[in-house]
């Protein structure tokens, strides 16, 4: 897939931080992803957000969302690895949105705006690249994908201790779609936006409920998630194979308190 038109004429530049040099955008030539969104108490979600100007998107008043997204990167410009994003859909800079409408719009447009709370990965370069260039909350972990016919099971462990297990049927791959992800990391009261551009030639989705289930362990992160009172099954889900993405360098910064914006 390296010769796919999606990557043609993409300008790239090398950046070095803390002795690590990476060429941007990082190119993801072949990946599969399973994304499940669970309902959660808004009051509990707010406790996880790092600043009051991060506003959680709600399904309805008092009920927000937590996304669990597992990536299996078969071929990338920094090598193969796996990753799981534990993320909260947010509005930043803060703005008013009717509960439900913003969530539906996000799924329909495939434009996701999130705060990533945890981002475990399986390789050292993915760990350091995410921390040095994006201020992502990454840590090294064991992430295993297990196929059982039309079912997929993804297990996340840290040093052998289970954090979570995501189990779901594979959705029919009956369409193609562009996807855009904006991530908002924060450090020293400065918010930084990361940008991911994606193309999925084979994707399936549901917005009307999913059989995806989340099993939690006894790890500290597991206990943190248990306090969110998550729905037993996912309310929406996406499954894609052969997906391609470009991860660009952060393009905008804000003062978290004043919301003054500047280019990176």
mmCIF file of C-alpha atoms in Angstrom:
data_model
loop_
_atom_site.group_PDB
_atom_site.id
_atom_site.type_symbol
_atom_site.label_atom_id
_atom_site.label_comp_id
_atom_site.label_asym_id
_atom_site.label_seq_id
_atom_site.Cartn_x
_atom_site.Cartn_y
_atom_site.Cartn_z
ATOM 1 C CA UNK A 1 0.000 0.000 0.000
ATOM 2 C CA UNK A 2 3.050 2.253 0.022
ATOM 3 C CA UNK A 3 2.297 3.200 -3.584
ATOM 4 C CA UNK A 4 -1.327 4.156 -2.857
ATOM 5 C CA UNK A 5 -2.352 7.586 -4.242
ATOM 6 C CA UNK A 6 -3.172 8.598 -0.649
ATOM 7 C CA UNK A 7 0.564 9.025 -0.020
ATOM 8 C CA UNK A 8 1.538 10.532 -3.366
ATOM 9 C CA UNK A 9 3.343 13.893 -3.232
ATOM 10 C CA UNK A 10 3.133 14.117 0.567
ATOM 11 C CA UNK A 11 5.855 16.607 1.601
ATOM 12 C CA UNK A 12 7.949 15.389 4.528
ATOM 13 C CA UNK A 13 10.480 16.999 6.851
ATOM 14 C CA UNK A 14 12.760 15.640 9.546
ATOM 15 C CA UNK A 15 12.582 16.935 13.111
ATOM 16 C CA UNK A 16 14.845 16.102 16.046
ATOM 17 C CA UNK A 17 13.908 16.247 19.726
ATOM 18 C CA UNK A 18 15.905 14.743 22.614
ATOM 19 C CA UNK A 19 18.230 13.113 20.092
ATOM 20 C CA UNK A 20 15.386 11.340 18.280
ATOM 21 C CA UNK A 21 14.948 12.190 14.589
ATOM 22 C CA UNK A 22 11.674 11.338 12.849
ATOM 23 C CA UNK A 23 10.404 12.276 9.401
ATOM 24 C CA UNK A 24 6.936 13.850 9.397
ATOM 25 C CA UNK A 25 4.226 13.196 8.689
ATOM 26 C CA UNK A 26 4.607 9.666 9.993
ATOM 27 C CA UNK A 27 3.092 7.401 7.358
ATOM 28 C CA UNK A 28 0.935 4.406 8.229
ATOM 29 C CA UNK A 29 0.730 2.293 5.095
ATOM 30 C CA UNK A 30 -1.350 -0.625 6.357
ATOM 31 C CA UNK A 31 -3.311 -0.936 9.580
ATOM 32 C CA UNK A 32 -6.502 -2.252 11.009
ATOM 33 C CA UNK A 33 -8.493 -0.608 13.725
ATOM 34 C CA UNK A 34 -11.374 -1.385 16.008
ATOM 35 C CA UNK A 35 -13.047 1.539 17.727
ATOM 36 C CA UNK A 36 -15.759 1.238 20.374
ATOM 37 C CA UNK A 37 -17.516 4.070 22.201
ATOM 38 C CA UNK A 38 -19.043 3.435 25.610
ATOM 39 C CA UNK A 39 -21.409 5.676 27.549
ATOM 40 C CA UNK A 40 -20.024 7.071 30.804
ATOM 41 C CA UNK A 41 -21.111 9.495 33.494
ATOM 42 C CA UNK A 42 -20.186 13.041 32.507
ATOM 43 C CA UNK A 43 -19.430 13.937 36.121
ATOM 44 C CA UNK A 44 -16.898 11.088 36.314
ATOM 45 C CA UNK A 45 -15.367 11.901 32.920
ATOM 46 C CA UNK A 46 -14.758 15.499 33.960
ATOM 47 C CA UNK A 47 -12.521 14.262 36.762
ATOM 48 C CA UNK A 48 -10.191 12.744 34.164
ATOM 49 C CA UNK A 49 -9.940 15.853 32.016
ATOM 50 C CA UNK A 50 -6.803 17.938 32.681
ATOM 51 C CA UNK A 51 -8.414 21.376 32.333
ATOM 52 C CA UNK A 52 -11.853 22.935 32.734
ATOM 53 C CA UNK A 53 -11.719 24.217 29.137
ATOM 54 C CA UNK A 54 -11.863 20.633 27.890
ATOM 55 C CA UNK A 55 -15.616 20.076 27.469
ATOM 56 C CA UNK A 56 -16.804 16.458 27.120
ATOM 57 C CA UNK A 57 -19.202 15.704 24.276
ATOM 58 C CA UNK A 58 -22.415 14.213 25.654
ATOM 59 C CA UNK A 59 -24.836 11.675 24.245
ATOM 60 C CA UNK A 60 -27.521 13.236 26.420
ATOM 61 C CA UNK A 61 -27.395 15.428 29.543
ATOM 62 C CA UNK A 62 -25.239 13.781 32.192
ATOM 63 C CA UNK A 63 -23.939 11.040 29.882
ATOM 64 C CA UNK A 64 -20.644 11.431 28.058
ATOM 65 C CA UNK A 65 -18.473 9.017 26.115
ATOM 66 C CA UNK A 66 -15.262 7.043 26.430
ATOM 67 C CA UNK A 67 -13.601 5.659 23.317
ATOM 68 C CA UNK A 68 -11.399 2.564 23.246
ATOM 69 C CA UNK A 69 -9.506 2.350 19.949
ATOM 70 C CA UNK A 70 -7.085 -0.458 19.154
ATOM 71 C CA UNK A 71 -4.635 -0.074 16.260
ATOM 72 C CA UNK A 72 -2.641 -2.863 14.660
ATOM 73 C CA UNK A 73 0.016 -1.163 12.537
ATOM 74 C CA UNK A 74 1.410 -3.700 10.073
ATOM 75 C CA UNK A 75 3.572 -1.283 8.067
ATOM 76 C CA UNK A 76 4.600 2.283 8.983
ATOM 77 C CA UNK A 77 7.502 4.656 8.399
ATOM 78 C CA UNK A 78 8.645 3.960 11.994
ATOM 79 C CA UNK A 79 8.084 0.210 11.846
ATOM 80 C CA UNK A 80 5.222 -2.072 12.902
ATOM 81 C CA UNK A 81 3.653 -1.753 16.348
ATOM 82 C CA UNK A 82 0.354 -1.888 18.212
ATOM 83 C CA UNK A 83 -1.399 0.874 20.123
ATOM 84 C CA UNK A 84 -4.559 1.459 22.169
ATOM 85 C CA UNK A 85 -6.065 4.896 22.696
ATOM 86 C CA UNK A 86 -8.246 5.433 25.755
ATOM 87 C CA UNK A 87 -9.810 8.748 24.856
ATOM 88 C CA UNK A 88 -12.612 11.167 25.674
ATOM 89 C CA UNK A 89 -14.412 13.015 22.851
ATOM 90 C CA UNK A 90 -14.236 16.727 23.677
ATOM 91 C CA UNK A 91 -14.897 20.227 22.391
ATOM 92 C CA UNK A 92 -11.815 22.407 22.420
ATOM 93 C CA UNK A 93 -11.705 25.354 22.375
ATOM 94 C CA UNK A 94 -14.916 25.119 24.413
ATOM 95 C CA UNK A 95 -18.198 25.829 22.640
ATOM 96 C CA UNK A 96 -21.837 24.976 23.163
ATOM 97 C CA UNK A 97 -23.285 21.865 21.550
ATOM 98 C CA UNK A 98 -26.612 20.149 22.061
ATOM 99 C CA UNK A 99 -26.143 16.749 23.733
ATOM 100 C CA UNK A 100 -26.421 14.024 21.138
ATOM 101 C CA UNK A 101 -26.067 16.222 18.062
ATOM 102 C CA UNK A 102 -22.311 16.698 18.411
ATOM 103 C CA UNK A 103 -21.840 12.961 18.930
ATOM 104 C CA UNK A 104 -23.920 12.080 15.861
ATOM 105 C CA UNK A 105 -22.112 14.698 13.771
ATOM 106 C CA UNK A 106 -18.736 13.303 14.878
ATOM 107 C CA UNK A 107 -19.631 9.810 13.702
ATOM 108 C CA UNK A 108 -21.283 10.895 10.452
ATOM 109 C CA UNK A 109 -18.471 13.221 9.398
ATOM 110 C CA UNK A 110 -15.767 10.865 10.713
ATOM 111 C CA UNK A 111 -14.158 13.893 12.361
ATOM 112 C CA UNK A 112 -13.041 13.011 15.870
ATOM 113 C CA UNK A 113 -11.870 15.572 18.439
ATOM 114 C CA UNK A 114 -10.434 13.881 21.521
ATOM 115 C CA UNK A 115 -8.375 14.142 24.650
ATOM 116 C CA UNK A 116 -6.223 11.008 24.932
ATOM 117 C CA UNK A 117 -6.035 9.911 28.554
ATOM 118 C CA UNK A 118 -3.813 6.850 28.042
ATOM 119 C CA UNK A 119 -1.947 5.740 24.914
ATOM 120 C CA UNK A 120 -0.005 2.497 25.458
ATOM 121 C CA UNK A 121 2.241 1.260 22.622
ATOM 122 C CA UNK A 122 4.496 -1.720 21.983
ATOM 123 C CA UNK A 123 7.745 -0.218 20.640
ATOM 124 C CA UNK A 124 10.324 2.195 21.981
ATOM 125 C CA UNK A 125 10.304 4.532 18.981
ATOM 126 C CA UNK A 126 6.497 4.853 19.122
ATOM 127 C CA UNK A 127 6.791 5.583 22.840
ATOM 128 C CA UNK A 128 9.491 8.252 22.549
ATOM 129 C CA UNK A 129 8.058 9.816 19.385
ATOM 130 C CA UNK A 130 4.653 10.274 21.005
ATOM 131 C CA UNK A 131 6.076 11.753 24.195
ATOM 132 C CA UNK A 132 8.752 13.997 22.667
ATOM 133 C CA UNK A 133 6.762 15.459 19.771
ATOM 134 C CA UNK A 134 3.139 15.324 20.965
ATOM 135 C CA UNK A 135 3.160 15.163 24.792
ATOM 136 C CA UNK A 136 1.030 12.030 24.516
ATOM 137 C CA UNK A 137 0.530 9.962 27.709
ATOM 138 C CA UNK A 138 2.280 6.880 26.348
ATOM 139 C CA UNK A 139 3.732 3.863 28.116
ATOM 140 C CA UNK A 140 5.106 0.522 26.966
ATOM 141 C CA UNK A 141 2.642 -2.338 27.150
ATOM 142 C CA UNK A 142 1.695 -5.707 25.691
ATOM 143 C CA UNK A 143 -1.125 -5.441 23.143
ATOM 144 C CA UNK A 144 -2.361 -8.636 21.489
ATOM 145 C CA UNK A 145 -4.928 -9.073 18.712
ATOM 146 C CA UNK A 146 -6.686 -12.443 18.544
ATOM 147 C CA UNK A 147 -8.917 -13.415 15.608
ATOM 148 C CA UNK A 148 -11.589 -16.055 16.106
ATOM 149 C CA UNK A 149 -13.538 -16.193 12.874
ATOM 150 C CA UNK A 150 -15.761 -13.128 12.758
ATOM 151 C CA UNK A 151 -14.828 -12.179 16.314
ATOM 152 C CA UNK A 152 -11.866 -10.063 17.415
ATOM 153 C CA UNK A 153 -10.352 -9.845 20.871
ATOM 154 C CA UNK A 154 -7.750 -7.253 21.860
ATOM 155 C CA UNK A 155 -5.946 -7.549 25.188
ATOM 156 C CA UNK A 156 -3.926 -4.802 26.885
ATOM 157 C CA UNK A 157 -1.439 -5.685 29.617
ATOM 158 C CA UNK A 158 1.354 -3.882 31.422
ATOM 159 C CA UNK A 159 4.146 -6.108 32.704
ATOM 160 C CA UNK A 160 1.824 -9.087 32.462
ATOM 161 C CA UNK A 161 -1.054 -7.513 34.388
ATOM 162 C CA UNK A 162 -4.263 -7.184 32.419
ATOM 163 C CA UNK A 163 -5.677 -3.685 32.030
ATOM 164 C CA UNK A 164 -8.530 -4.422 29.649
ATOM 165 C CA UNK A 165 -9.863 -6.781 27.030
ATOM 166 C CA UNK A 166 -12.022 -5.505 24.163
ATOM 167 C CA UNK A 167 -14.199 -8.144 22.501
ATOM 168 C CA UNK A 168 -16.336 -7.565 19.429
ATOM 169 C CA UNK A 169 -17.689 -8.999 16.222
ATOM 170 C CA UNK A 170 -16.002 -7.669 13.100
ATOM 171 C CA UNK A 171 -18.395 -5.314 11.369
ATOM 172 C CA UNK A 172 -19.081 -5.896 7.654
ATOM 173 C CA UNK A 173 -16.583 -3.972 5.512
ATOM 174 C CA UNK A 174 -19.197 -2.542 3.187
ATOM 175 C CA UNK A 175 -17.987 0.974 2.453
ATOM 176 C CA UNK A 176 -14.982 3.322 2.247
ATOM 177 C CA UNK A 177 -14.436 6.594 4.080
ATOM 178 C CA UNK A 178 -12.098 9.445 4.894
ATOM 179 C CA UNK A 179 -11.403 10.026 8.590
ATOM 180 C CA UNK A 180 -9.869 12.902 10.516
ATOM 181 C CA UNK A 181 -8.655 12.860 14.102
ATOM 182 C CA UNK A 182 -7.688 15.898 16.168
ATOM 183 C CA UNK A 183 -5.977 15.244 19.492
ATOM 184 C CA UNK A 184 -5.497 17.830 22.224
ATOM 185 C CA UNK A 185 -2.598 17.117 24.567
ATOM 186 C CA UNK A 186 -1.571 19.444 27.384
ATOM 187 C CA UNK A 187 1.658 20.179 29.218
ATOM 188 C CA UNK A 188 2.549 23.143 31.425
ATOM 189 C CA UNK A 189 -0.902 24.625 30.681
ATOM 190 C CA UNK A 190 -0.200 24.671 26.932
ATOM 191 C CA UNK A 191 -2.586 22.733 24.697
ATOM 192 C CA UNK A 192 -1.197 21.268 21.482
ATOM 193 C CA UNK A 193 -3.225 19.907 18.577
ATOM 194 C CA UNK A 194 -2.168 16.796 16.738
ATOM 195 C CA UNK A 195 -3.725 15.930 13.400
ATOM 196 C CA UNK A 196 -4.286 12.549 11.754
ATOM 197 C CA UNK A 197 -5.587 12.229 8.202
ATOM 198 C CA UNK A 198 -6.978 8.822 7.298
ATOM 199 C CA UNK A 199 -8.356 6.833 4.393
ATOM 200 C CA UNK A 200 -10.179 3.547 4.912
ATOM 201 C CA UNK A 201 -10.958 1.684 1.661
ATOM 202 C CA UNK A 202 -12.701 -1.051 3.689
ATOM 203 C CA UNK A 203 -14.666 0.055 6.736
ATOM 204 C CA UNK A 204 -17.760 -0.961 8.689
ATOM 205 C CA UNK A 205 -19.616 1.036 11.312
ATOM 206 C CA UNK A 206 -22.676 1.128 13.498
ATOM 207 C CA UNK A 207 -24.231 4.073 15.305
ATOM 208 C CA UNK A 208 -27.166 2.130 16.725
ATOM 209 C CA UNK A 209 -25.442 0.004 19.316
ATOM 210 C CA UNK A 210 -22.756 -2.660 19.179
ATOM 211 C CA UNK A 211 -22.062 -5.990 20.815
ATOM 212 C CA UNK A 212 -18.539 -4.837 21.687
ATOM 213 C CA UNK A 213 -17.795 -5.509 25.345
ATOM 214 C CA UNK A 214 -15.036 -4.325 27.646
ATOM 215 C CA UNK A 215 -13.566 -6.545 30.334
ATOM 216 C CA UNK A 216 -11.464 -4.818 32.990
ATOM 217 C CA UNK A 217 -8.646 -6.219 35.118
ATOM 218 C CA UNK A 218 -7.303 -5.070 38.499
ATOM 219 C CA UNK A 219 -4.662 -2.660 37.194
ATOM 220 C CA UNK A 220 -4.821 0.955 38.348
ATOM 221 C CA UNK A 221 -6.115 2.039 34.934
ATOM 222 C CA UNK A 222 -8.753 -0.707 35.092
ATOM 223 C CA UNK A 223 -10.012 0.640 38.412
ATOM 224 C CA UNK A 224 -10.022 4.175 37.019
ATOM 225 C CA UNK A 225 -12.207 3.063 34.101
ATOM 226 C CA UNK A 226 -14.521 1.092 36.375
ATOM 227 C CA UNK A 227 -15.364 4.306 38.225
ATOM 228 C CA UNK A 228 -16.843 5.774 35.018
ATOM 229 C CA UNK A 229 -19.863 3.447 35.210
ATOM 230 C CA UNK A 230 -19.429 2.460 31.555
ATOM 231 C CA UNK A 231 -22.264 0.974 29.524
ATOM 232 C CA UNK A 232 -22.117 -2.826 29.298
ATOM 233 C CA UNK A 233 -21.825 -2.720 25.509
ATOM 234 C CA UNK A 234 -20.560 -0.085 23.090
ATOM 235 C CA UNK A 235 -23.041 2.457 21.738
ATOM 236 C CA UNK A 236 -21.184 2.892 18.443
ATOM 237 C CA UNK A 237 -18.308 1.130 16.739
ATOM 238 C CA UNK A 238 -15.994 1.168 13.726
ATOM 239 C CA UNK A 239 -13.921 -1.635 12.225
ATOM 240 C CA UNK A 240 -11.523 -1.151 9.312
ATOM 241 C CA UNK A 241 -8.885 -3.177 7.503
ATOM 242 C CA UNK A 242 -6.231 -1.928 5.106
ATOM 243 C CA UNK A 243 -6.569 1.585 6.482
ATOM 244 C CA UNK A 244 -3.928 4.262 5.789
ATOM 245 C CA UNK A 245 -3.115 7.365 7.807
ATOM 246 C CA UNK A 246 -0.714 10.310 8.051
ATOM 247 C CA UNK A 247 0.241 11.678 11.477
ATOM 248 C CA UNK A 248 1.305 15.318 11.100
ATOM 249 C CA UNK A 249 3.366 17.407 13.484
ATOM 250 C CA UNK A 250 1.267 19.525 15.888
ATOM 251 C CA UNK A 251 0.046 22.631 14.075
ATOM 252 C CA UNK A 252 -1.637 24.836 16.711
ATOM 253 C CA UNK A 253 -1.000 25.708 20.353
ATOM 254 C CA UNK A 254 -3.275 27.419 22.877
ATOM 255 C CA UNK A 255 -2.777 28.859 26.322
ATOM 256 C CA UNK A 256 -5.119 26.567 28.241
ATOM 257 C CA UNK A 257 -6.310 29.369 30.514
ATOM 258 C CA UNK A 258 -6.692 32.329 28.128
ATOM 259 C CA UNK A 259 -7.269 30.275 24.925
ATOM 260 C CA UNK A 260 -4.813 32.530 23.091
ATOM 261 C CA UNK A 261 -3.829 30.663 19.932
ATOM 262 C CA UNK A 262 -0.503 30.462 18.135
ATOM 263 C CA UNK A 263 0.981 28.406 15.326
ATOM 264 C CA UNK A 264 3.622 25.819 16.151
#
